Amino acid sequence: MHAPGLKLKLALGDNDTLLGPGKIALLKAIQREHSLSQAAKSINMSYRRAWLLIQELNDSLKEPVLITHTGGQSGGGSELTDMANQIINIYERLTLEAEDATEATRKSFASLLR
């Protein structure tokens, strides 16, 4: 029997999600695709939504998460900053720590499932 997994959201106040699975998925997709529009497509997210999520991150962090290059012969593209890589690593570490700390409780919940 597998225990259900966790999806963490880091929030300030009641509703302000600073960081959650959607933003992390987007950052990882940008890491893979080197393009905000391709990254958004690859995770079935609209370009507008992706851009807004990047703006939210940029507005809340000390440094931006994305460097964009405008088109040219080689085309444009996007690359993550060190800040973005730190955010991904911290989020993944938090998720692992939370899963380790709650394993027994999640297993007891799993025992109640069909």
Backbone as ProteinMPNN parsed JSONL, in Angstrom:
{"seq_chain_A": "MHAPGLKLKLALGDNDTLLGPGKIALLKAIQREHSLSQAAKSINMSYRRAWLLIQELNDSLKEPVLITHTGGQSGGGSELTDMANQIINIYERLTLEAEDATEATRKSFASLLR", "coords_chain_A": {"N_chain_A": [[0.851, -1.184, 0.0], [0.663, 2.118, -0.958], [1.417, 5.27, 0.398], [-0.479, 8.274, 0.123], [0.809, 11.036, -1.783], [2.346, 14.272, -1.151], [1.458, 17.641, -1.973], [2.963, 20.54, -1.916], [2.383, 23.917, -0.909], [3.749, 27.043, -0.583], [2.955, 29.782, 1.288], [2.133, 33.218, 1.937], [0.217, 34.783, 4.269], [-3.36, 34.292, 3.877], [-4.184, 33.53, 1.212], [-2.159, 33.952, -0.605], [-0.224, 32.355, -2.676], [3.071, 31.712, -2.755], [4.787, 29.852, -3.789], [4.316, 26.829, -5.465], [3.22, 23.604, -6.744], [2.546, 24.161, -9.463], [4.058, 26.425, -10.279], [6.618, 25.405, -9.914], [6.586, 23.251, -11.715], [6.418, 24.724, -14.08], [8.876, 26.175, -14.019], [10.677, 24.015, -14.19], [9.972, 23.045, -16.69], [10.757, 25.183, -18.301], [13.462, 25.034, -17.883], [13.984, 22.693, -19.229], [13.022, 23.172, -21.857], [14.018, 25.649, -22.678], [12.547, 27.853, -23.396], [9.905, 30.011, -22.835], [7.346, 29.943, -24.042], [7.325, 27.388, -25.275], [7.716, 25.833, -23.008], [5.385, 26.353, -21.544], [3.467, 25.261, -23.309], [4.273, 22.563, -23.19], [3.42, 21.733, -20.706], [0.747, 22.026, -20.819], [-0.253, 24.661, -20.347], [-1.442, 27.967, -20.634], [0.243, 30.543, -22.482], [-0.076, 33.086, -21.467], [-0.86, 32.588, -18.781], [1.481, 31.331, -17.879], [3.312, 33.434, -18.157], [2.242, 35.226, -16.289], [2.633, 33.769, -13.912], [5.436, 33.708, -13.807], [5.887, 36.454, -13.546], [4.699, 36.866, -11.002], [6.483, 35.406, -9.396], [8.859, 36.868, -9.899], [8.097, 39.329, -8.809], [7.953, 38.751, -6.105], [10.395, 37.777, -5.243], [13.894, 38.389, -4.421], [15.517, 38.523, -6.632], [15.163, 38.173, -10.236], [13.674, 35.276, -11.896], [14.01, 34.483, -14.457], [15.741, 34.828, -17.527], [15.36, 36.395, -20.521], [15.853, 36.04, -24.006], [15.77, 37.9, -26.903], [14.497, 37.263, -30.224], [16.408, 36.33, -33.148], [18.895, 35.33, -35.454], [19.332, 32.824, -34.338], [17.021, 32.58, -32.994], [14.79, 33.376, -30.24], [14.669, 32.915, -26.677], [14.58, 31.464, -23.363], [16.112, 31.421, -20.197], [16.748, 29.955, -17.022], [17.526, 31.691, -14.011], [20.102, 31.757, -11.443], [18.672, 32.137, -9.126], [16.178, 30.956, -9.73], [16.961, 28.27, -9.969], [17.781, 27.816, -7.344], [15.31, 28.083, -6.051], [13.862, 25.886, -7.105], [15.432, 23.764, -6.059], [15.149, 24.203, -3.263], [12.37, 23.904, -2.955], [12.051, 21.214, -3.741], [13.597, 19.969, -1.766], [12.157, 20.698, 0.535], [9.757, 19.329, -0.006], [10.616, 16.629, 0.085], [11.471, 16.516, 2.79], [9.037, 17.024, 4.1], [7.516, 14.839, 3.199], [8.962, 12.699, 4.318], [8.633, 13.294, 7.049], [5.903, 12.95, 7.383], [5.225, 10.383, 6.707], [4.248, 8.08, 8.187], [1.731, 8.986, 9.062], [0.465, 9.502, 6.623], [0.408, 6.925, 5.64], [-1.386, 5.765, 7.466], [-3.679, 7.084, 6.708], [-3.908, 6.094, 4.106], [-4.661, 3.506, 4.647], [-7.331, 3.74, 5.068], [-8.466, 4.078, 2.652], [-10.139, 2.829, -0.309]], "CA_chain_A": [[0.0, 0.0, 0.0], [1.435, 3.357, -1.046], [0.813, 6.428, 1.046], [-0.68, 9.397, -0.785], [1.898, 12.016, -1.781], [2.028, 15.642, -0.763], [1.699, 18.757, -2.888], [3.176, 21.666, -1.018], [2.26, 25.31, -1.32], [4.292, 27.997, 0.369], [2.071, 30.94, 1.198], [2.141, 34.308, 2.903], [-1.177, 35.152, 4.475], [-4.352, 33.248, 3.622], [-4.352, 33.05, -0.158], [-1.055, 34.315, -1.498], [0.709, 31.261, -2.911], [4.368, 32.154, -3.267], [5.404, 28.767, -4.539], [3.548, 25.597, -5.42], [3.548, 22.654, -7.808], [2.4, 24.751, -10.8], [5.215, 27.271, -10.586], [7.789, 24.526, -10.015], [6.462, 22.542, -13.002], [6.746, 25.688, -15.127], [10.321, 26.423, -13.99], [11.364, 22.823, -14.706], [9.709, 22.98, -18.13], [11.619, 26.195, -18.93], [14.806, 24.451, -17.793], [14.041, 21.649, -20.258], [12.681, 23.676, -23.192], [14.73, 26.908, -22.942], [11.587, 28.758, -24.03], [8.702, 30.132, -22.011], [6.16, 29.489, -24.774], [7.404, 25.924, -25.415], [7.545, 25.267, -21.665], [3.954, 26.438, -21.232], [2.802, 24.244, -24.139], [4.628, 21.207, -22.76], [2.673, 21.367, -19.486], [-0.651, 22.404, -21.077], [-0.559, 25.92, -19.68], [-1.441, 29.058, -21.61], [1.414, 31.422, -22.396], [-0.449, 34.188, -20.571], [-0.791, 32.076, -17.401], [2.897, 31.113, -17.585], [3.934, 34.745, -17.99], [1.77, 35.771, -15.01], [3.312, 33.043, -12.825], [6.823, 34.204, -13.767], [5.812, 37.804, -12.979], [4.446, 36.719, -9.564], [7.748, 35.019, -8.783], [9.777, 38.002, -9.979], [7.635, 40.382, -7.902], [8.085, 38.371, -4.699], [11.764, 37.369, -4.914], [14.924, 39.438, -4.464], [16.079, 38.55, -7.988], [14.277, 37.515, -11.206], [13.875, 33.837, -12.117], [14.099, 34.192, -15.88], [16.433, 35.72, -18.448], [14.816, 36.147, -21.859], [16.654, 36.498, -25.137], [14.884, 38.168, -28.037], [14.804, 36.496, -31.433], [17.516, 36.697, -34.018], [19.147, 34.176, -36.324], [19.16, 31.573, -33.575], [15.732, 32.626, -32.31], [14.828, 33.837, -28.855], [14.696, 31.831, -25.714], [14.545, 31.827, -21.957], [16.891, 30.55, -19.329], [16.539, 30.202, -15.604], [18.612, 32.32, -13.275], [20.509, 31.01, -10.248], [17.554, 32.238, -8.181], [15.195, 29.934, -10.094], [17.51, 26.965, -9.609], [17.707, 27.723, -5.879], [13.897, 27.885, -5.705], [13.537, 24.491, -7.425], [16.111, 22.906, -5.084], [14.528, 24.382, -1.944], [11.035, 23.303, -2.996], [12.202, 19.755, -3.755], [14.083, 19.567, -0.434], [11.008, 20.82, 1.444], [8.824, 18.239, -0.298], [11.194, 15.4, 0.649], [11.426, 16.608, 4.253], [7.638, 16.906, 4.516], [7.087, 13.461, 2.963], [9.599, 11.865, 5.351], [8.05, 13.598, 8.357], [4.48, 12.585, 7.458], [5.022, 9.068, 6.095], [3.386, 7.215, 9.01], [0.368, 9.534, 9.051], [-0.098, 9.288, 5.294], [0.106, 5.482, 5.522], [-2.637, 5.467, 8.17], [-4.768, 7.569, 5.859], [-4.01, 5.158, 2.993], [-5.366, 2.294, 5.105], [-8.768, 4.029, 5.058], [-8.907, 4.181, 1.256], [-10.562, 1.583, -0.967]], "C_chain_A": [[0.889, 1.238, 0.0], [0.683, 4.482, -0.35], [0.601, 7.517, 0.007], [0.481, 10.389, -0.67], [1.406, 13.382, -1.346], [2.248, 16.588, -1.935], [1.783, 19.987, -2.004], [2.922, 22.999, -1.693], [2.874, 26.137, -0.215], [3.493, 29.277, 0.192], [2.391, 31.969, 2.267], [0.694, 34.729, 3.069], [-2.093, 34.003, 4.075], [-4.311, 32.685, 2.216], [-3.186, 33.309, -1.092], [-0.064, 33.171, -1.638], [1.984, 31.833, -3.503], [4.941, 31.112, -4.201], [4.576, 27.512, -4.361], [3.908, 24.725, -6.601], [3.466, 23.24, -9.217], [3.603, 25.589, -11.199], [6.474, 26.427, -10.738], [7.757, 23.758, -11.338], [6.84, 23.463, -14.157], [8.254, 25.948, -15.173], [11.093, 25.23, -14.555], [11.162, 22.673, -16.214], [10.571, 24.001, -18.88], [13.058, 25.682, -18.951], [15.018, 23.462, -18.943], [13.938, 22.229, -21.664], [13.469, 24.913, -23.615], [13.846, 27.917, -23.671], [10.344, 28.803, -23.165], [7.485, 29.6, -22.759], [6.167, 27.973, -24.951], [7.188, 25.234, -24.067], [6.064, 25.245, -21.292], [3.177, 25.369, -22.003], [3.032, 22.841, -23.596], [3.902, 20.773, -21.492], [1.208, 21.809, -19.587], [-1.088, 23.639, -20.308], [-0.553, 27.009, -20.753], [-0.194, 29.912, -21.405], [1.135, 32.549, -21.412], [-0.337, 33.768, -19.115], [0.677, 31.89, -16.99], [3.588, 32.441, -17.311], [3.533, 35.363, -16.65], [2.446, 35.082, -13.827], [4.76, 33.507, -12.678], [6.845, 35.605, -13.152], [5.584, 37.761, -11.47], [5.736, 36.351, -8.833], [8.72, 36.194, -8.765], [9.4, 39.107, -8.995], [7.883, 40.037, -6.438], [9.51, 38.014, -4.288], [12.746, 38.531, -5.066], [15.528, 39.594, -5.854], [15.119, 37.845, -8.936], [14.635, 36.035, -11.398], [14.158, 33.508, -13.575], [14.88, 35.271, -16.619], [15.883, 35.386, -19.829], [15.749, 36.743, -22.898], [15.696, 36.729, -26.294], [15.381, 37.422, -29.266], [15.968, 37.073, -32.221], [17.713, 35.509, -34.924], [18.905, 32.864, -35.581], [17.826, 31.54, -32.839], [15.897, 33.112, -30.883], [14.94, 32.657, -27.917], [14.67, 32.372, -24.305], [15.448, 30.879, -21.201], [16.663, 30.949, -17.884], [17.77, 30.865, -15.005], [19.027, 31.401, -12.123], [19.391, 31.013, -9.209], [16.522, 31.149, -8.469], [15.686, 28.543, -9.708], [17.503, 26.761, -8.098], [16.282, 27.412, -5.428], [13.484, 26.431, -5.955], [14.147, 23.564, -6.37], [15.479, 22.994, -3.698], [13.164, 23.709, -1.911], [11.126, 21.777, -2.962], [12.688, 19.233, -2.405], [12.949, 19.629, 0.584], [10.024, 19.67, 1.252], [9.335, 16.921, 0.291], [11.131, 15.39, 2.17], [9.999, 16.402, 4.757], [7.133, 15.477, 4.321], [7.688, 12.524, 4.002], [8.908, 12.045, 6.697], [6.611, 13.106, 8.495], [4.186, 11.176, 6.943], [4.053, 8.19, 6.881], [1.935, 7.689, 8.972], [-0.293, 9.325, 7.7], [-0.42, 7.813, 5.063], [-1.167, 5.147, 6.276], [-3.835, 5.975, 7.399], [-4.989, 6.592, 4.708], [-4.794, 3.919, 3.394], [-6.881, 2.503, 5.13], [-9.335, 4.09, 3.645], [-9.313, 2.82, 0.701], [-9.403, 0.947, -1.687]], "O_chain_A": [[1.763, 1.385, 0.855], [-0.531, 4.622, -0.495], [1.419, 7.669, -0.9], [1.06, 10.559, 0.403], [0.207, 13.613, -1.195], [3.115, 16.361, -2.779], [0.789, 20.417, -1.418], [3.203, 23.187, -2.877], [2.554, 25.951, 0.959], [3.37, 29.795, -0.918], [2.857, 31.635, 3.356], [0.017, 35.004, 2.079], [-1.643, 32.864, 3.949], [-4.395, 31.469, 2.042], [-3.23, 32.918, -2.258], [0.838, 33.028, -0.812], [1.983, 32.371, -4.611], [5.499, 31.425, -5.252], [4.18, 27.169, -3.247], [4.801, 25.064, -7.378], [4.246, 22.848, -10.085], [4.106, 25.478, -12.316], [7.307, 26.707, -11.6], [8.783, 23.628, -12.005], [7.503, 23.038, -15.103], [8.847, 25.94, -16.252], [12.048, 25.408, -15.31], [12.062, 22.231, -16.928], [11.06, 23.715, -19.973], [13.78, 25.878, -19.929], [16.09, 23.407, -19.546], [14.678, 21.825, -22.56], [13.571, 25.192, -24.809], [14.33, 28.729, -24.459], [9.791, 27.764, -22.803], [6.672, 28.88, -22.178], [5.127, 27.333, -24.795], [6.556, 24.181, -23.996], [5.555, 24.243, -20.789], [2.341, 24.664, -21.437], [2.109, 22.028, -23.545], [3.78, 19.577, -21.228], [0.519, 21.949, -18.576], [-2.157, 23.661, -19.698], [0.258, 26.967, -21.677], [0.35, 29.993, -20.303], [2.0, 32.922, -20.62], [0.218, 34.503, -18.299], [1.063, 32.254, -15.879], [4.356, 32.566, -16.356], [4.363, 35.95, -15.956], [2.794, 35.739, -12.845], [5.253, 33.679, -11.563], [7.714, 35.913, -12.335], [6.201, 38.528, -10.731], [6.046, 36.914, -7.783], [9.332, 36.483, -7.737], [10.274, 39.749, -8.414], [8.01, 40.938, -5.609], [9.804, 37.954, -3.094], [12.466, 39.519, -5.745], [15.996, 40.674, -6.213], [14.336, 37.002, -8.498], [15.751, 35.607, -11.101], [14.509, 32.373, -13.896], [14.706, 36.465, -16.374], [15.932, 34.234, -20.26], [16.349, 37.799, -22.697], [14.899, 35.852, -26.628], [16.537, 37.005, -29.333], [16.431, 38.183, -31.96], [16.773, 34.745, -35.143], [18.344, 31.918, -36.134], [17.531, 30.575, -32.134], [17.015, 33.241, -30.384], [15.266, 31.543, -28.326], [14.73, 33.581, -24.083], [15.539, 29.692, -21.517], [16.419, 32.113, -17.566], [18.899, 30.629, -15.435], [18.376, 30.389, -11.864], [19.184, 30.027, -8.502], [16.044, 30.49, -7.545], [14.923, 27.733, -9.183], [17.248, 25.655, -7.622], [16.067, 26.587, -4.541], [12.831, 25.817, -5.111], [13.465, 22.683, -5.847], [15.294, 21.975, -3.033], [12.836, 23.019, -0.946], [10.371, 21.123, -2.242], [12.246, 18.178, -1.95], [12.793, 18.721, 1.401], [9.52, 19.105, 2.222], [8.576, 16.183, 0.92], [10.78, 14.376, 2.773], [9.782, 15.685, 5.734], [6.408, 14.955, 5.168], [6.996, 11.645, 4.514], [8.631, 11.072, 7.399], [6.147, 12.869, 9.611], [3.023, 10.814, 6.762], [3.133, 7.615, 6.3], [1.017, 6.877, 8.862], [-1.48, 9.006, 7.631], [-1.39, 7.481, 4.382], [-1.963, 4.337, 5.802], [-4.9, 5.358, 7.431], [-6.133, 6.29, 4.366], [-5.512, 3.344, 2.576], [-7.634, 1.532, 5.206], [-10.551, 4.147, 3.464], [-8.871, 1.784, 1.196], [-9.562, -0.109, -2.3]]}, "name": "protein", "num_of_chains": 1, "seq": "MHAPGLKLKLALGDNDTLLGPGKIALLKAIQREHSLSQAAKSINMSYRRAWLLIQELNDSLKEPVLITHTGGQSGGGSELTDMANQIINIYERLTLEAEDATEATRKSFASLLR"}
